[in-house]
Amino acid sequence: LGPTALIQAPGQRHWLPSMSLLSRLNVTNERTWTSSPFLSVPSDRIDHWRQKLRHSLPVGQKLVVINWQGNPNTETSNLRGRSMSLETLAPLAHCPGVTLLSMQRGHGSEQLETCSFQSHLHPLQSEINEIWDLVETAAILQACDLVISTDTAMVHLSAAVGQQTWALLHHLPDWRWGANRDGTRWYDTMRVFRQQTP
């Protein structure tokens, strides 16, 4: 949304500042604007990826999606600092019973070639790296147990399809995330983790 939003009703047109939309939608700290999921994925695609991804994992192993970088060309003002390096997520690779699956696309994906925990990535990682289709991506997310991402399209897609999602936010995040909650008004399946120091 830009600085204003157009509200249309029969025979009427009104302009409303975008920052006032939450109030008009009756969204509060206690009430999200909608219930997840509000995007759906064909169940056969979720089943396909669940079977394929789980086939090579031990029973009970948790499959966690990671995504760490947005487009650096957009990180010039209010989105500055939202990305991190892949190596920052290295401690996750050493959690018992966890396999990581990168859904990083484009910028930042080159870090997979030199990361210190390649052996902890899913055996099908190279195949997953070739998937750019949005529906297939959403199906993969739903076939996993958890998505951990910085403020990128991936975190929004994950929460929109109702997946359990952890958003890793810069200490001064975009205004839409608010200032101090560990949740968000936008998605009820998302938990927010905020950087404590610059």
PDB file of N, CA, C and O in Angstrom, residues 41-99:
ATOM      1  N   VAL A  41      -3.397 -24.111  -0.902  1.00  0.00           N
ATOM      2  CA  VAL A  41      -2.534 -24.843  -1.823  1.00  0.00           C
ATOM      3  C   VAL A  41      -3.197 -26.186  -2.096  1.00  0.00           C
ATOM      4  O   VAL A  41      -3.754 -26.797  -1.172  1.00  0.00           O
ATOM      5  N   PRO A  42      -3.164 -26.676  -3.333  1.00  0.00           N
ATOM      6  CA  PRO A  42      -3.758 -27.988  -3.616  1.00  0.00           C
ATOM      7  C   PRO A  42      -3.181 -29.067  -2.702  1.00  0.00           C
ATOM      8  O   PRO A  42      -1.962 -29.197  -2.571  1.00  0.00           O
ATOM      9  N   SER A  43      -4.053 -29.814  -2.061  1.00  0.00           N
ATOM     10  CA  SER A  43      -3.608 -30.805  -1.075  1.00  0.00           C
ATOM     11  C   SER A  43      -2.720 -31.881  -1.687  1.00  0.00           C
ATOM     12  O   SER A  43      -1.843 -32.423  -1.009  1.00  0.00           O
ATOM     13  N   ASP A  44      -2.939 -32.190  -2.973  1.00  0.00           N
ATOM     14  CA  ASP A  44      -2.110 -33.227  -3.593  1.00  0.00           C
ATOM     15  C   ASP A  44      -0.657 -32.779  -3.709  1.00  0.00           C
ATOM     16  O   ASP A  44       0.263 -33.595  -3.626  1.00  0.00           O
ATOM     17  N   ARG A  45      -0.420 -31.460  -3.869  1.00  0.00           N
ATOM     18  CA  ARG A  45       0.962 -30.969  -3.944  1.00  0.00           C
ATOM     19  C   ARG A  45       1.620 -31.004  -2.568  1.00  0.00           C
ATOM     20  O   ARG A  45       2.798 -31.328  -2.454  1.00  0.00           O
ATOM     21  N   ILE A  46       0.846 -30.703  -1.538  1.00  0.00           N
ATOM     22  CA  ILE A  46       1.401 -30.798  -0.180  1.00  0.00           C
ATOM     23  C   ILE A  46       1.749 -32.247   0.129  1.00  0.00           C
ATOM     24  O   ILE A  46       2.839 -32.554   0.641  1.00  0.00           O
ATOM     25  N   ASP A  47       0.851 -33.174  -0.185  1.00  0.00           N
ATOM     26  CA  ASP A  47       1.098 -34.602   0.057  1.00  0.00           C
ATOM     27  C   ASP A  47       2.323 -35.078  -0.716  1.00  0.00           C
ATOM     28  O   ASP A  47       3.134 -35.858  -0.199  1.00  0.00           O
ATOM     29  N   HIS A  48       2.440 -34.625  -1.968  1.00  0.00           N
ATOM     30  CA  HIS A  48       3.591 -35.007  -2.798  1.00  0.00           C
ATOM     31  C   HIS A  48       4.897 -34.622  -2.121  1.00  0.00           C
ATOM     32  O   HIS A  48       5.821 -35.437  -1.993  1.00  0.00           O
ATOM     33  N   TRP A  49       4.976 -33.358  -1.676  1.00  0.00           N
ATOM     34  CA  TRP A  49       6.221 -32.888  -1.077  1.00  0.00           C
ATOM     35  C   TRP A  49       6.443 -33.454   0.318  1.00  0.00           C
ATOM     36  O   TRP A  49       7.582 -33.721   0.703  1.00  0.00           O
ATOM     37  N   ARG A  50       5.378 -33.666   1.060  1.00  0.00           N
ATOM     38  CA  ARG A  50       5.546 -34.263   2.382  1.00  0.00           C
ATOM     39  C   ARG A  50       6.154 -35.659   2.263  1.00  0.00           C
ATOM     40  O   ARG A  50       7.093 -36.015   2.977  1.00  0.00           O
ATOM     41  N   GLN A  51       5.627 -36.440   1.337  1.00  0.00           N
ATOM     42  CA  GLN A  51       6.154 -37.795   1.144  1.00  0.00           C
ATOM     43  C   GLN A  51       7.592 -37.764   0.635  1.00  0.00           C
ATOM     44  O   GLN A  51       8.453 -38.507   1.114  1.00  0.00           O
ATOM     45  N   LYS A  52       7.847 -36.902  -0.331  1.00  0.00           N
ATOM     46  CA  LYS A  52       9.179 -36.835  -0.932  1.00  0.00           C
ATOM     47  C   LYS A  52      10.231 -36.350   0.059  1.00  0.00           C
ATOM     48  O   LYS A  52      11.332 -36.906   0.150  1.00  0.00           O
ATOM     49  N   LEU A  53       9.903 -35.315   0.823  1.00  0.00           N
ATOM     50  CA  LEU A  53      10.867 -34.746   1.751  1.00  0.00           C
ATOM     51  C   LEU A  53      11.092 -35.628   2.978  1.00  0.00           C
ATOM     52  O   LEU A  53      12.195 -35.698   3.514  1.00  0.00           O
ATOM     53  N   ARG A  54      10.051 -36.309   3.420  1.00  0.00           N
ATOM     54  CA  ARG A  54      10.167 -37.132   4.632  1.00  0.00           C
ATOM     55  C   ARG A  54      10.798 -38.492   4.355  1.00  0.00           C
ATOM     56  O   ARG A  54      11.301 -39.135   5.274  1.00  0.00           O
ATOM     57  N   HIS A  55      10.746 -38.923   3.109  1.00  0.00           N
ATOM     58  CA  HIS A  55      11.212 -40.272   2.758  1.00  0.00           C
ATOM     59  C   HIS A  55      12.657 -40.517   3.183  1.00  0.00           C
ATOM     60  O   HIS A  55      13.000 -41.626   3.626  1.00  0.00           O
ATOM     61  N   SER A  56      13.503 -39.501   3.057  1.00  0.00           N
ATOM     62  CA  SER A  56      14.927 -39.685   3.341  1.00  0.00           C
ATOM     63  C   SER A  56      15.325 -39.219   4.740  1.00  0.00           C
ATOM     64  O   SER A  56      16.510 -39.139   5.059  1.00  0.00           O
ATOM     65  N   LEU A  57      14.335 -38.930   5.600  1.00  0.00           N
ATOM     66  CA  LEU A  57      14.633 -38.476   6.956  1.00  0.00           C
ATOM     67  C   LEU A  57      14.288 -39.539   7.986  1.00  0.00           C
ATOM     68  O   LEU A  57      13.364 -40.326   7.787  1.00  0.00           O
ATOM     69  N   PRO A  58      15.006 -39.561   9.111  1.00  0.00           N
ATOM     70  CA  PRO A  58      14.633 -40.469  10.193  1.00  0.00           C
ATOM     71  C   PRO A  58      13.235 -40.152  10.715  1.00  0.00           C
ATOM     72  O   PRO A  58      12.791 -39.006  10.668  1.00  0.00           O
ATOM     73  N   VAL A  59      12.551 -41.150  11.215  1.00  0.00           N
ATOM     74  CA  VAL A  59      11.220 -40.947  11.789  1.00  0.00           C
ATOM     75  C   VAL A  59      11.320 -39.956  12.952  1.00  0.00           C
ATOM     76  O   VAL A  59      12.205 -40.056  13.805  1.00  0.00           O
ATOM     77  N   GLY A  60      10.432 -38.986  12.957  1.00  0.00           N
ATOM     78  CA  GLY A  60      10.413 -37.997  14.033  1.00  0.00           C
ATOM     79  C   GLY A  60      11.309 -36.794  13.811  1.00  0.00           C
ATOM     80  O   GLY A  60      11.289 -35.847  14.607  1.00  0.00           O
ATOM     81  N   GLN A  61      12.116 -36.827  12.756  1.00  0.00           N
ATOM     82  CA  GLN A  61      12.991 -35.691  12.465  1.00  0.00           C
ATOM     83  C   GLN A  61      12.164 -34.463  12.096  1.00  0.00           C
ATOM     84  O   GLN A  61      11.198 -34.553  11.340  1.00  0.00           O
ATOM     85  N   LYS A  62      12.517 -33.308  12.646  1.00  0.00           N
ATOM     86  CA  LYS A  62      11.834 -32.059  12.338  1.00  0.00           C
ATOM     87  C   LYS A  62      12.483 -31.417  11.114  1.00  0.00           C
ATOM     88  O   LYS A  62      13.707 -31.344  11.005  1.00  0.00           O
ATOM     89  N   LEU A  63      11.638 -30.938  10.211  1.00  0.00           N
ATOM     90  CA  LEU A  63      12.122 -30.299   8.989  1.00  0.00           C
ATOM     91  C   LEU A  63      11.826 -28.807   9.079  1.00  0.00           C
ATOM     92  O   LEU A  63      10.661 -28.398   9.146  1.00  0.00           O
ATOM     93  N   VAL A  64      12.887 -28.008   9.105  1.00  0.00           N
ATOM     94  CA  VAL A  64      12.777 -26.571   9.323  1.00  0.00           C
ATOM     95  C   VAL A  64      13.293 -25.817   8.103  1.00  0.00           C
ATOM     96  O   VAL A  64      14.436 -26.007   7.669  1.00  0.00           O
ATOM     97  N   VAL A  65      12.442 -24.967   7.547  1.00  0.00           N
ATOM     98  CA  VAL A  65      12.813 -24.132   6.406  1.00  0.00           C
ATOM     99  C   VAL A  65      13.528 -22.890   6.904  1.00  0.00           C
ATOM    100  O   VAL A  65      13.126 -22.290   7.905  1.00  0.00           O
ATOM    101  N   ILE A  66      14.588 -22.512   6.196  1.00  0.00           N
ATOM    102  CA  ILE A  66      15.295 -21.272   6.529  1.00  0.00           C
ATOM    103  C   ILE A  66      15.350 -20.356   5.295  1.00  0.00           C
ATOM    104  O   ILE A  66      15.383 -20.817   4.159  1.00  0.00           O
ATOM    105  N   ASN A  67      15.344 -19.059   5.570  1.00  0.00           N
ATOM    106  CA  ASN A  67      15.416 -18.031   4.529  1.00  0.00           C
ATOM    107  C   ASN A  67      15.994 -16.799   5.209  1.00  0.00           C
ATOM    108  O   ASN A  67      15.505 -16.399   6.257  1.00  0.00           O
ATOM    109  N   TRP A  68      17.043 -16.219   4.655  1.00  0.00           N
ATOM    110  CA  TRP A  68      17.796 -15.232   5.416  1.00  0.00           C
ATOM    111  C   TRP A  68      18.008 -13.885   4.735  1.00  0.00           C
ATOM    112  O   TRP A  68      18.482 -12.950   5.359  1.00  0.00           O
ATOM    113  N   GLN A  69      17.674 -13.754   3.473  1.00  0.00           N
ATOM    114  CA  GLN A  69      17.998 -12.497   2.807  1.00  0.00           C
ATOM    115  C   GLN A  69      16.917 -12.073   1.832  1.00  0.00           C
ATOM    116  O   GLN A  69      16.381 -12.887   1.091  1.00  0.00           O
ATOM    117  N   GLY A  70      16.632 -10.766   1.841  1.00  0.00           N
ATOM    118  CA  GLY A  70      15.750 -10.179   0.849  1.00  0.00           C
ATOM    119  C   GLY A  70      16.563  -9.566  -0.272  1.00  0.00           C
ATOM    120  O   GLY A  70      17.794  -9.687  -0.312  1.00  0.00           O
ATOM    121  N   ASN A  71      15.898  -8.894  -1.173  1.00  0.00           N
ATOM    122  CA  ASN A  71      16.563  -8.227  -2.285  1.00  0.00           C
ATOM    123  C   ASN A  71      17.313  -7.006  -1.773  1.00  0.00           C
ATOM    124  O   ASN A  71      16.699  -6.072  -1.269  1.00  0.00           O
ATOM    125  N   PRO A  72      18.642  -6.986  -1.907  1.00  0.00           N
ATOM    126  CA  PRO A  72      19.405  -5.848  -1.371  1.00  0.00           C
ATOM    127  C   PRO A  72      19.068  -4.529  -2.058  1.00  0.00           C
ATOM    128  O   PRO A  72      19.276  -3.463  -1.482  1.00  0.00           O
ATOM    129  N   ASN A  73      18.518  -4.584  -3.262  1.00  0.00           N
ATOM    130  CA  ASN A  73      18.164  -3.349  -3.974  1.00  0.00           C
ATOM    131  C   ASN A  73      17.013  -2.606  -3.296  1.00  0.00           C
ATOM    132  O   ASN A  73      16.813  -1.415  -3.539  1.00  0.00           O
ATOM    133  N   THR A  74      16.251  -3.303  -2.456  1.00  0.00           N
ATOM    134  CA  THR A  74      15.137  -2.642  -1.755  1.00  0.00           C
ATOM    135  C   THR A  74      15.519  -2.240  -0.330  1.00  0.00           C
ATOM    136  O   THR A  74      14.733  -1.583   0.352  1.00  0.00           O
ATOM    137  N   GLU A  75      16.708  -2.608   0.097  1.00  0.00           N
ATOM    138  CA  GLU A  75      17.104  -2.350   1.480  1.00  0.00           C
ATOM    139  C   GLU A  75      17.881  -1.044   1.584  1.00  0.00           C
ATOM    140  O   GLU A  75      19.016  -1.009   2.042  1.00  0.00           O
ATOM    141  N   THR A  76      17.233   0.018   1.177  1.00  0.00           N
ATOM    142  CA  THR A  76      17.889   1.322   1.169  1.00  0.00           C
ATOM    143  C   THR A  76      17.297   2.302   2.160  1.00  0.00           C
ATOM    144  O   THR A  76      17.885   3.328   2.443  1.00  0.00           O
ATOM    145  N   SER A  77      16.121   1.995   2.703  1.00  0.00           N
ATOM    146  CA  SER A  77      15.505   2.933   3.658  1.00  0.00           C
ATOM    147  C   SER A  77      14.903   2.161   4.816  1.00  0.00           C
ATOM    148  O   SER A  77      15.622   1.650   5.672  1.00  0.00           O
ATOM    149  N   ASN A  78      13.562   2.018   4.840  1.00  0.00           N
ATOM    150  CA  ASN A  78      12.923   1.384   5.993  1.00  0.00           C
ATOM    151  C   ASN A  78      13.189  -0.117   6.073  1.00  0.00           C
ATOM    152  O   ASN A  78      12.962  -0.719   7.119  1.00  0.00           O
ATOM    153  N   LEU A  79      13.685  -0.744   5.007  1.00  0.00           N
ATOM    154  CA  LEU A  79      13.998  -2.178   5.044  1.00  0.00           C
ATOM    155  C   LEU A  79      15.488  -2.443   5.275  1.00  0.00           C
ATOM    156  O   LEU A  79      15.906  -3.600   5.281  1.00  0.00           O
ATOM    157  N   ARG A  80      16.256  -1.391   5.489  1.00  0.00           N
ATOM    158  CA  ARG A  80      17.692  -1.569   5.710  1.00  0.00           C
ATOM    159  C   ARG A  80      17.935  -2.428   6.949  1.00  0.00           C
ATOM    160  O   ARG A  80      17.336  -2.217   7.994  1.00  0.00           O
ATOM    161  N   GLY A  81      18.805  -3.428   6.823  1.00  0.00           N
ATOM    162  CA  GLY A  81      19.165  -4.263   7.960  1.00  0.00           C
ATOM    163  C   GLY A  81      18.284  -5.482   8.164  1.00  0.00           C
ATOM    164  O   GLY A  81      18.488  -6.228   9.110  1.00  0.00           O
ATOM    165  N   ARG A  82      17.314  -5.715   7.287  1.00  0.00           N
ATOM    166  CA  ARG A  82      16.396  -6.839   7.513  1.00  0.00           C
ATOM    167  C   ARG A  82      17.038  -8.194   7.221  1.00  0.00           C
ATOM    168  O   ARG A  82      16.573  -9.222   7.708  1.00  0.00           O
ATOM    169  N   SER A  83      18.106  -8.230   6.402  1.00  0.00           N
ATOM    170  CA  SER A  83      18.738  -9.496   6.028  1.00  0.00           C
ATOM    171  C   SER A  83      19.886  -9.843   6.966  1.00  0.00           C
ATOM    172  O   SER A  83      20.382  -8.997   7.706  1.00  0.00           O
ATOM    173  N   MET A  84      20.291 -11.090   6.915  1.00  0.00           N
ATOM    174  CA  MET A  84      21.440 -11.548   7.688  1.00  0.00           C
ATOM    175  C   MET A  84      22.238 -12.520   6.829  1.00  0.00           C
ATOM    176  O   MET A  84      21.805 -12.901   5.739  1.00  0.00           O
ATOM    177  N   SER A  85      23.376 -12.945   7.312  1.00  0.00           N
ATOM    178  CA  SER A  85      24.143 -13.955   6.581  1.00  0.00           C
ATOM    179  C   SER A  85      23.635 -15.338   6.959  1.00  0.00           C
ATOM    180  O   SER A  85      23.096 -15.550   8.052  1.00  0.00           O
ATOM    181  N   LEU A  86      23.808 -16.281   6.061  1.00  0.00           N
ATOM    182  CA  LEU A  86      23.405 -17.655   6.331  1.00  0.00           C
ATOM    183  C   LEU A  86      24.114 -18.207   7.560  1.00  0.00           C
ATOM    184  O   LEU A  86      23.517 -18.947   8.359  1.00  0.00           O
ATOM    185  N   GLU A  87      25.365 -17.863   7.756  1.00  0.00           N
ATOM    186  CA  GLU A  87      26.131 -18.400   8.885  1.00  0.00           C
ATOM    187  C   GLU A  87      25.533 -18.015  10.232  1.00  0.00           C
ATOM    188  O   GLU A  87      25.745 -18.696  11.227  1.00  0.00           O
ATOM    189  N   THR A  88      24.756 -16.939  10.273  1.00  0.00           N
ATOM    190  CA  THR A  88      24.093 -16.545  11.516  1.00  0.00           C
ATOM    191  C   THR A  88      23.157 -17.646  11.998  1.00  0.00           C
ATOM    192  O   THR A  88      22.912 -17.794  13.202  1.00  0.00           O
ATOM    193  N   LEU A  89      22.636 -18.443  11.062  1.00  0.00           N
ATOM    194  CA  LEU A  89      21.692 -19.508  11.397  1.00  0.00           C
ATOM    195  C   LEU A  89      22.380 -20.838  11.701  1.00  0.00           C
ATOM    196  O   LEU A  89      21.704 -21.834  11.951  1.00  0.00           O
ATOM    197  N   ALA A  90      23.707 -20.861  11.715  1.00  0.00           N
ATOM    198  CA  ALA A  90      24.448 -22.099  11.942  1.00  0.00           C
ATOM    199  C   ALA A  90      24.043 -22.836  13.221  1.00  0.00           C
ATOM    200  O   ALA A  90      23.958 -24.076  13.209  1.00  0.00           O
ATOM    201  N   PRO A  91      23.756 -22.150  14.347  1.00  0.00           N
ATOM    202  CA  PRO A  91      23.359 -22.890  15.557  1.00  0.00           C
ATOM    203  C   PRO A  91      22.126 -23.764  15.365  1.00  0.00           C
ATOM    204  O   PRO A  91      21.982 -24.797  16.024  1.00  0.00           O
ATOM    205  N   LEU A  92      21.232 -23.378  14.455  1.00  0.00           N
ATOM    206  CA  LEU A  92      20.041 -24.195  14.203  1.00  0.00           C
ATOM    207  C   LEU A  92      20.415 -25.574  13.661  1.00  0.00           C
ATOM    208  O   LEU A  92      19.728 -26.562  13.924  1.00  0.00           O
ATOM    209  N   ALA A  93      21.493 -25.613  12.894  1.00  0.00           N
ATOM    210  CA  ALA A  93      21.900 -26.874  12.270  1.00  0.00           C
ATOM    211  C   ALA A  93      22.339 -27.910  13.300  1.00  0.00           C
ATOM    212  O   ALA A  93      22.338 -29.105  13.012  1.00  0.00           O
ATOM    213  N   HIS A  94      22.680 -27.456  14.481  1.00  0.00           N
ATOM    214  CA  HIS A  94      23.185 -28.373  15.508  1.00  0.00           C
ATOM    215  C   HIS A  94      22.139 -28.705  16.569  1.00  0.00           C
ATOM    216  O   HIS A  94      22.455 -29.328  17.588  1.00  0.00           O
ATOM    217  N   CYS A  95      20.899 -28.311  16.318  1.00  0.00           N
ATOM    218  CA  CYS A  95      19.812 -28.709  17.209  1.00  0.00           C
ATOM    219  C   CYS A  95      19.499 -30.186  16.962  1.00  0.00           C
ATOM    220  O   CYS A  95      19.296 -30.589  15.806  1.00  0.00           O
ATOM    221  N   PRO A  96      19.454 -31.006  17.996  1.00  0.00           N
ATOM    222  CA  PRO A  96      19.158 -32.429  17.803  1.00  0.00           C
ATOM    223  C   PRO A  96      17.805 -32.643  17.127  1.00  0.00           C
ATOM    224  O   PRO A  96      16.831 -31.961  17.435  1.00  0.00           O
ATOM    225  N   GLY A  97      17.768 -33.578  16.202  1.00  0.00           N
ATOM    226  CA  GLY A  97      16.517 -33.958  15.572  1.00  0.00           C
ATOM    227  C   GLY A  97      15.984 -32.972  14.561  1.00  0.00           C
ATOM    228  O   GLY A  97      14.798 -32.998  14.231  1.00  0.00           O
ATOM    229  N   VAL A  98      16.863 -32.097  14.036  1.00  0.00           N
ATOM    230  CA  VAL A  98      16.436 -31.072  13.086  1.00  0.00           C
ATOM    231  C   VAL A  98      17.218 -31.197  11.781  1.00  0.00           C
ATOM    232  O   VAL A  98      18.442 -31.352  11.794  1.00  0.00           O
ATOM    233  N   THR A  99      16.509 -31.143  10.672  1.00  0.00           N
ATOM    234  CA  THR A  99      17.119 -31.021   9.341  1.00  0.00           C
ATOM    235  C   THR A  99      16.658 -29.702   8.751  1.00  0.00           C
ATOM    236  O   THR A  99      15.481 -29.353   8.840  1.00  0.00           O
TER     237      THR A  99
END
